[in-house]
XYZ file of C-alpha atoms in Angstrom:
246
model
C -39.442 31.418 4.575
C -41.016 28.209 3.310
C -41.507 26.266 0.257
C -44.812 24.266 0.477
C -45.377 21.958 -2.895
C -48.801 20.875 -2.755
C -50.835 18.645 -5.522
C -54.640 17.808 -5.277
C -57.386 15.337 -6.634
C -60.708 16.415 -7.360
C -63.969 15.015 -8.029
C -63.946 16.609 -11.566
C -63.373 19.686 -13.106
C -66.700 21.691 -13.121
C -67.532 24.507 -11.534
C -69.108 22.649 -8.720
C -66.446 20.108 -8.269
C -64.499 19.549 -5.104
C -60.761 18.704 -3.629
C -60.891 15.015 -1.791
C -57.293 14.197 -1.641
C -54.423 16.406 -0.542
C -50.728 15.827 -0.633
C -48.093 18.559 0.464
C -44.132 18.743 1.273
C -43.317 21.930 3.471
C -39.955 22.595 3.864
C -37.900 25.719 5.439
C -36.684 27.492 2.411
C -33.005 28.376 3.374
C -32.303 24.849 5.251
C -33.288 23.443 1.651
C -31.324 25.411 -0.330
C -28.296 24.819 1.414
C -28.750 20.571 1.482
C -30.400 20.038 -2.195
C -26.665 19.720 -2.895
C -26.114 16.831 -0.272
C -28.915 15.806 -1.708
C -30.739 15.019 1.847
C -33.870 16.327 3.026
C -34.748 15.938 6.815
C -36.430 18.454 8.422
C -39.861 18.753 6.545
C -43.550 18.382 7.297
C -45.997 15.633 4.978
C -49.100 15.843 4.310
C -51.447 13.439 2.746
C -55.288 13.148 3.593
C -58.157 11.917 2.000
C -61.179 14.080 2.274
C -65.276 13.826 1.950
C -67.395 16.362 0.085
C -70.894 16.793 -0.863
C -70.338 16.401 -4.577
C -69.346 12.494 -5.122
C -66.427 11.824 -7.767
C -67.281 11.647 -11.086
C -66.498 8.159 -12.793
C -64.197 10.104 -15.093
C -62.537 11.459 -11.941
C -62.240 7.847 -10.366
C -60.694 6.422 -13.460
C -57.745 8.769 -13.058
C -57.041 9.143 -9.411
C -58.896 5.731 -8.129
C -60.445 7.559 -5.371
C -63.983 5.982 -4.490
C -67.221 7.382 -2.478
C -66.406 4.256 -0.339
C -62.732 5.253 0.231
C -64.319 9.042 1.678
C -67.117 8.192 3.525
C -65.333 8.485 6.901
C -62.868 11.277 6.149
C -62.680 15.129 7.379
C -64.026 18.173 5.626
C -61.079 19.390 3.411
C -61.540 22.792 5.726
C -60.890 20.137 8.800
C -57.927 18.354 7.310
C -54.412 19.125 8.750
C -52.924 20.063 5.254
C -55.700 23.153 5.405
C -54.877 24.150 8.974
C -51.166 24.129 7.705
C -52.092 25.947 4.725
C -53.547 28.664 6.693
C -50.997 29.030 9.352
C -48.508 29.311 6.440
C -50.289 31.764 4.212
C -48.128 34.915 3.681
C -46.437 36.228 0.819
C -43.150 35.392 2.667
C -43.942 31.994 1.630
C -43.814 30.636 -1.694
C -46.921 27.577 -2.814
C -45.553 25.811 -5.479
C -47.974 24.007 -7.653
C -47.845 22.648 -10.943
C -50.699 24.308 -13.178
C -51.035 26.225 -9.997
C -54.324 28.342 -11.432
C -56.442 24.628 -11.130
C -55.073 24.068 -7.409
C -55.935 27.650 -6.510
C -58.905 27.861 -8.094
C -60.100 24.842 -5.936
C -58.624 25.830 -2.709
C -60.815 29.354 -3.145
C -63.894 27.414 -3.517
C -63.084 25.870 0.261
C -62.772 29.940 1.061
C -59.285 29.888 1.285
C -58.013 33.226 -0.246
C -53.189 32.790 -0.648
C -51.289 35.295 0.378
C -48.496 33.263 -1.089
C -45.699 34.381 -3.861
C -46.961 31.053 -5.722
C -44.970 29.450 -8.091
C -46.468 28.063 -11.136
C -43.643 25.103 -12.958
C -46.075 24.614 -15.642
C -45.507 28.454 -16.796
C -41.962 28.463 -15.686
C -41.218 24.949 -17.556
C -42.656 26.457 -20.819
C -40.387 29.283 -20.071
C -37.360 27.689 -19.346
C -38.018 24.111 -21.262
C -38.828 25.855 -24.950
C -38.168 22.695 -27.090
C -39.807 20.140 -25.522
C -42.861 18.934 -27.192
C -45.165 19.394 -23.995
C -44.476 20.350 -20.275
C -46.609 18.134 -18.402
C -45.860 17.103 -15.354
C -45.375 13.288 -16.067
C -43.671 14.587 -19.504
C -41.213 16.304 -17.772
C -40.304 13.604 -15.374
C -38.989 11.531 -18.261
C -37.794 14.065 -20.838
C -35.836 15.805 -17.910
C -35.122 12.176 -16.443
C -36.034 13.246 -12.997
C -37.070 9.574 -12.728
C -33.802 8.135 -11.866
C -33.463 10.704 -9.163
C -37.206 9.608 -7.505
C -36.534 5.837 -6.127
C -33.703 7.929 -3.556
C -35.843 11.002 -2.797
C -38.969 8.856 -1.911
C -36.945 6.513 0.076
C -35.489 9.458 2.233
C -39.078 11.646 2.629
C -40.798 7.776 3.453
C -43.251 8.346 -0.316
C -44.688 5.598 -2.056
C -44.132 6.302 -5.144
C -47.506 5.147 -6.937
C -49.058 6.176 -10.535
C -52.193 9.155 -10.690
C -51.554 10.247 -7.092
C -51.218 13.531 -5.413
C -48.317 12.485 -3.004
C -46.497 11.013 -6.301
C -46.923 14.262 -8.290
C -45.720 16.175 -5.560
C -42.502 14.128 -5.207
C -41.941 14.803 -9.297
C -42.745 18.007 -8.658
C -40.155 18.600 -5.822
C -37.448 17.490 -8.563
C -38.676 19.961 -11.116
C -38.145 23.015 -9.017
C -34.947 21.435 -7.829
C -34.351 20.823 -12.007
C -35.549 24.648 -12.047
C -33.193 25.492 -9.559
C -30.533 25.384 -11.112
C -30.948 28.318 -13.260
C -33.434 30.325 -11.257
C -34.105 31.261 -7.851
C -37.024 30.829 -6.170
C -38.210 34.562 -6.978
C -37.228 34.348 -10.212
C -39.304 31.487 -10.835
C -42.160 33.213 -8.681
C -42.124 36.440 -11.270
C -41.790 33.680 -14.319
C -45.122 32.403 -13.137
C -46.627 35.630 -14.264
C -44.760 36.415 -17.199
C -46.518 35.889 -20.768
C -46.231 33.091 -22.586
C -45.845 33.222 -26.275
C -47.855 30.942 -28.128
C -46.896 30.181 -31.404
C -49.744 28.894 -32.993
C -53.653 28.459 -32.757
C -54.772 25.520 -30.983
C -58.656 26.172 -31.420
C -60.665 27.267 -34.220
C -60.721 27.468 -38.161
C -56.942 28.398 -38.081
C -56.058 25.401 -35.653
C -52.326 24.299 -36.312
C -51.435 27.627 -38.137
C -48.980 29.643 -36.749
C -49.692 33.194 -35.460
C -47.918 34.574 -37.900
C -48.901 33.012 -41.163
C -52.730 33.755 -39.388
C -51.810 37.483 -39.542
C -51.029 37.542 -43.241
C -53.941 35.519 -44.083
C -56.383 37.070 -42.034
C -55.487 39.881 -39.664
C -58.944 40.869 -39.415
C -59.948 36.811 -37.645
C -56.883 37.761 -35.343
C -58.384 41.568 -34.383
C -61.471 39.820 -33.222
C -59.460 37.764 -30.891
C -58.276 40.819 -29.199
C -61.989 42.061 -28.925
C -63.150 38.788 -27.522
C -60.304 36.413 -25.762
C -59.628 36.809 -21.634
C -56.572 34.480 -22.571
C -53.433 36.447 -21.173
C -51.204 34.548 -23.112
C -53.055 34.197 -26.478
C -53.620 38.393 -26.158
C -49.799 38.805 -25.238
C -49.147 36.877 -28.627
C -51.032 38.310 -30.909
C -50.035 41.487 -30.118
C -46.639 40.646 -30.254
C -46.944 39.257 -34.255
C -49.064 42.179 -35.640
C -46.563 44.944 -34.154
């Protein structure tokens, strides 16, 4: 069994939008498990690859990540790079892919043709599960509210990381120390079957009703609330709504 946490960088986020930088930690999940209290980590595999694609970053994307044409125009295919190969070997719902927002990551990975098999583990879902007060549970968020930061400087030194701002290999050592945070008070398949559970949302964040909560919404107007039933695909939204008007 194996825990792979993987982050990417695209060239945007349309539709026709591509991965071109890769960063992934694979380790064997029982070894881990037993050292994350001697707080070592030796035996795991690294990737991080830059990668061309037909679609050039957008200047939005560059001014996050700092990945240029210039810095691609020599790299592999993201279907060529090692990380993929890995991927690939790996993929079987033995395995858990841990991603943070995991839907983006996938979503990307399927336009390469690459269909998991993984129980994937979501910590954005599972940190608004298990992290209900704080403000937000972004990644970078959570590395200071949960001060994983003054664990990072002795985990990078001890998987060789650079730690450096807006990259994938960064996010996936911040990441490592939020399911390690998780951990604590969930197992690995208990985090896996949090990924999928609802989430309740207590107010709108979109539309004429923006800021109000759900339930002030459906004493006002039930009937703006009935039509979001009729016409949302948003699991969570649908989940909450139902829950306030029962």
């Amino acid at each position: 069994m194996k825990y792979i946490f993987f982050d990417t960088e695209t060239t945007g986020v349309l539709p026709e939008d591509r991965i071109i930088q890769v960063a992934s930690l694979s380790f064997d999940a029982t070894y881990y498990d037993s050292c994350l209290s001697a707080n070592f980590l030796l035996d795991y595999k690294k990737h991080y690859e830059l990668c061309k694609s037909d679609k050039m970053p957008s200047i939005e994307s560059m001014e996050v990540n700092h990945i240029t044409p210039e810095m691609l125009a020599n790299k592999k295919y993201f279907i060529d790079t090692d990380f993929y190969k890995n991927l690939c070997e790996l993929n079987s719902d033995e395995n858990y892919l841990i991603a943070h927002n995991i839907d983006f990551d996938i979503t990307m990975l399927k336009k390469e043709g690459f269909e998991p098999k993984y129980k994937l583990i979501d910590t954005y879902r599972c940190a608004r599960h298990l992290f209900k007060d704080l403000a937000h549970h972004r990644l970078q968020y959570l590395r200071y509210a949960l001060k994983l930061y003054l664990l990072e400087e002795q985990s990078a030194k001890q998987l060789q990381i650079d730690i450096k701002a807006h990259d994938a290999m960064g996010d996936v050592l911040i990441l490592m120390l939020l399911f390690n945070e998780m951990l604590k008070v969930k197992n690995a398949n208990e985090l896996y079957l949090l990924s999928k559970e609802a989430i309740f949302i207590d107010e709108l964040k979109f539309g004429k009703y923006k800021g109000l909560k759900l339930s002030d919404v459906a004493l006002k107007d039930r009937s703006y609330l009935d039509w979001l039933l009729k016409n949302s695909n948003d699991v969570d939204l649908l989940y909450s709504i139902k829950k306030v008007l029962q």
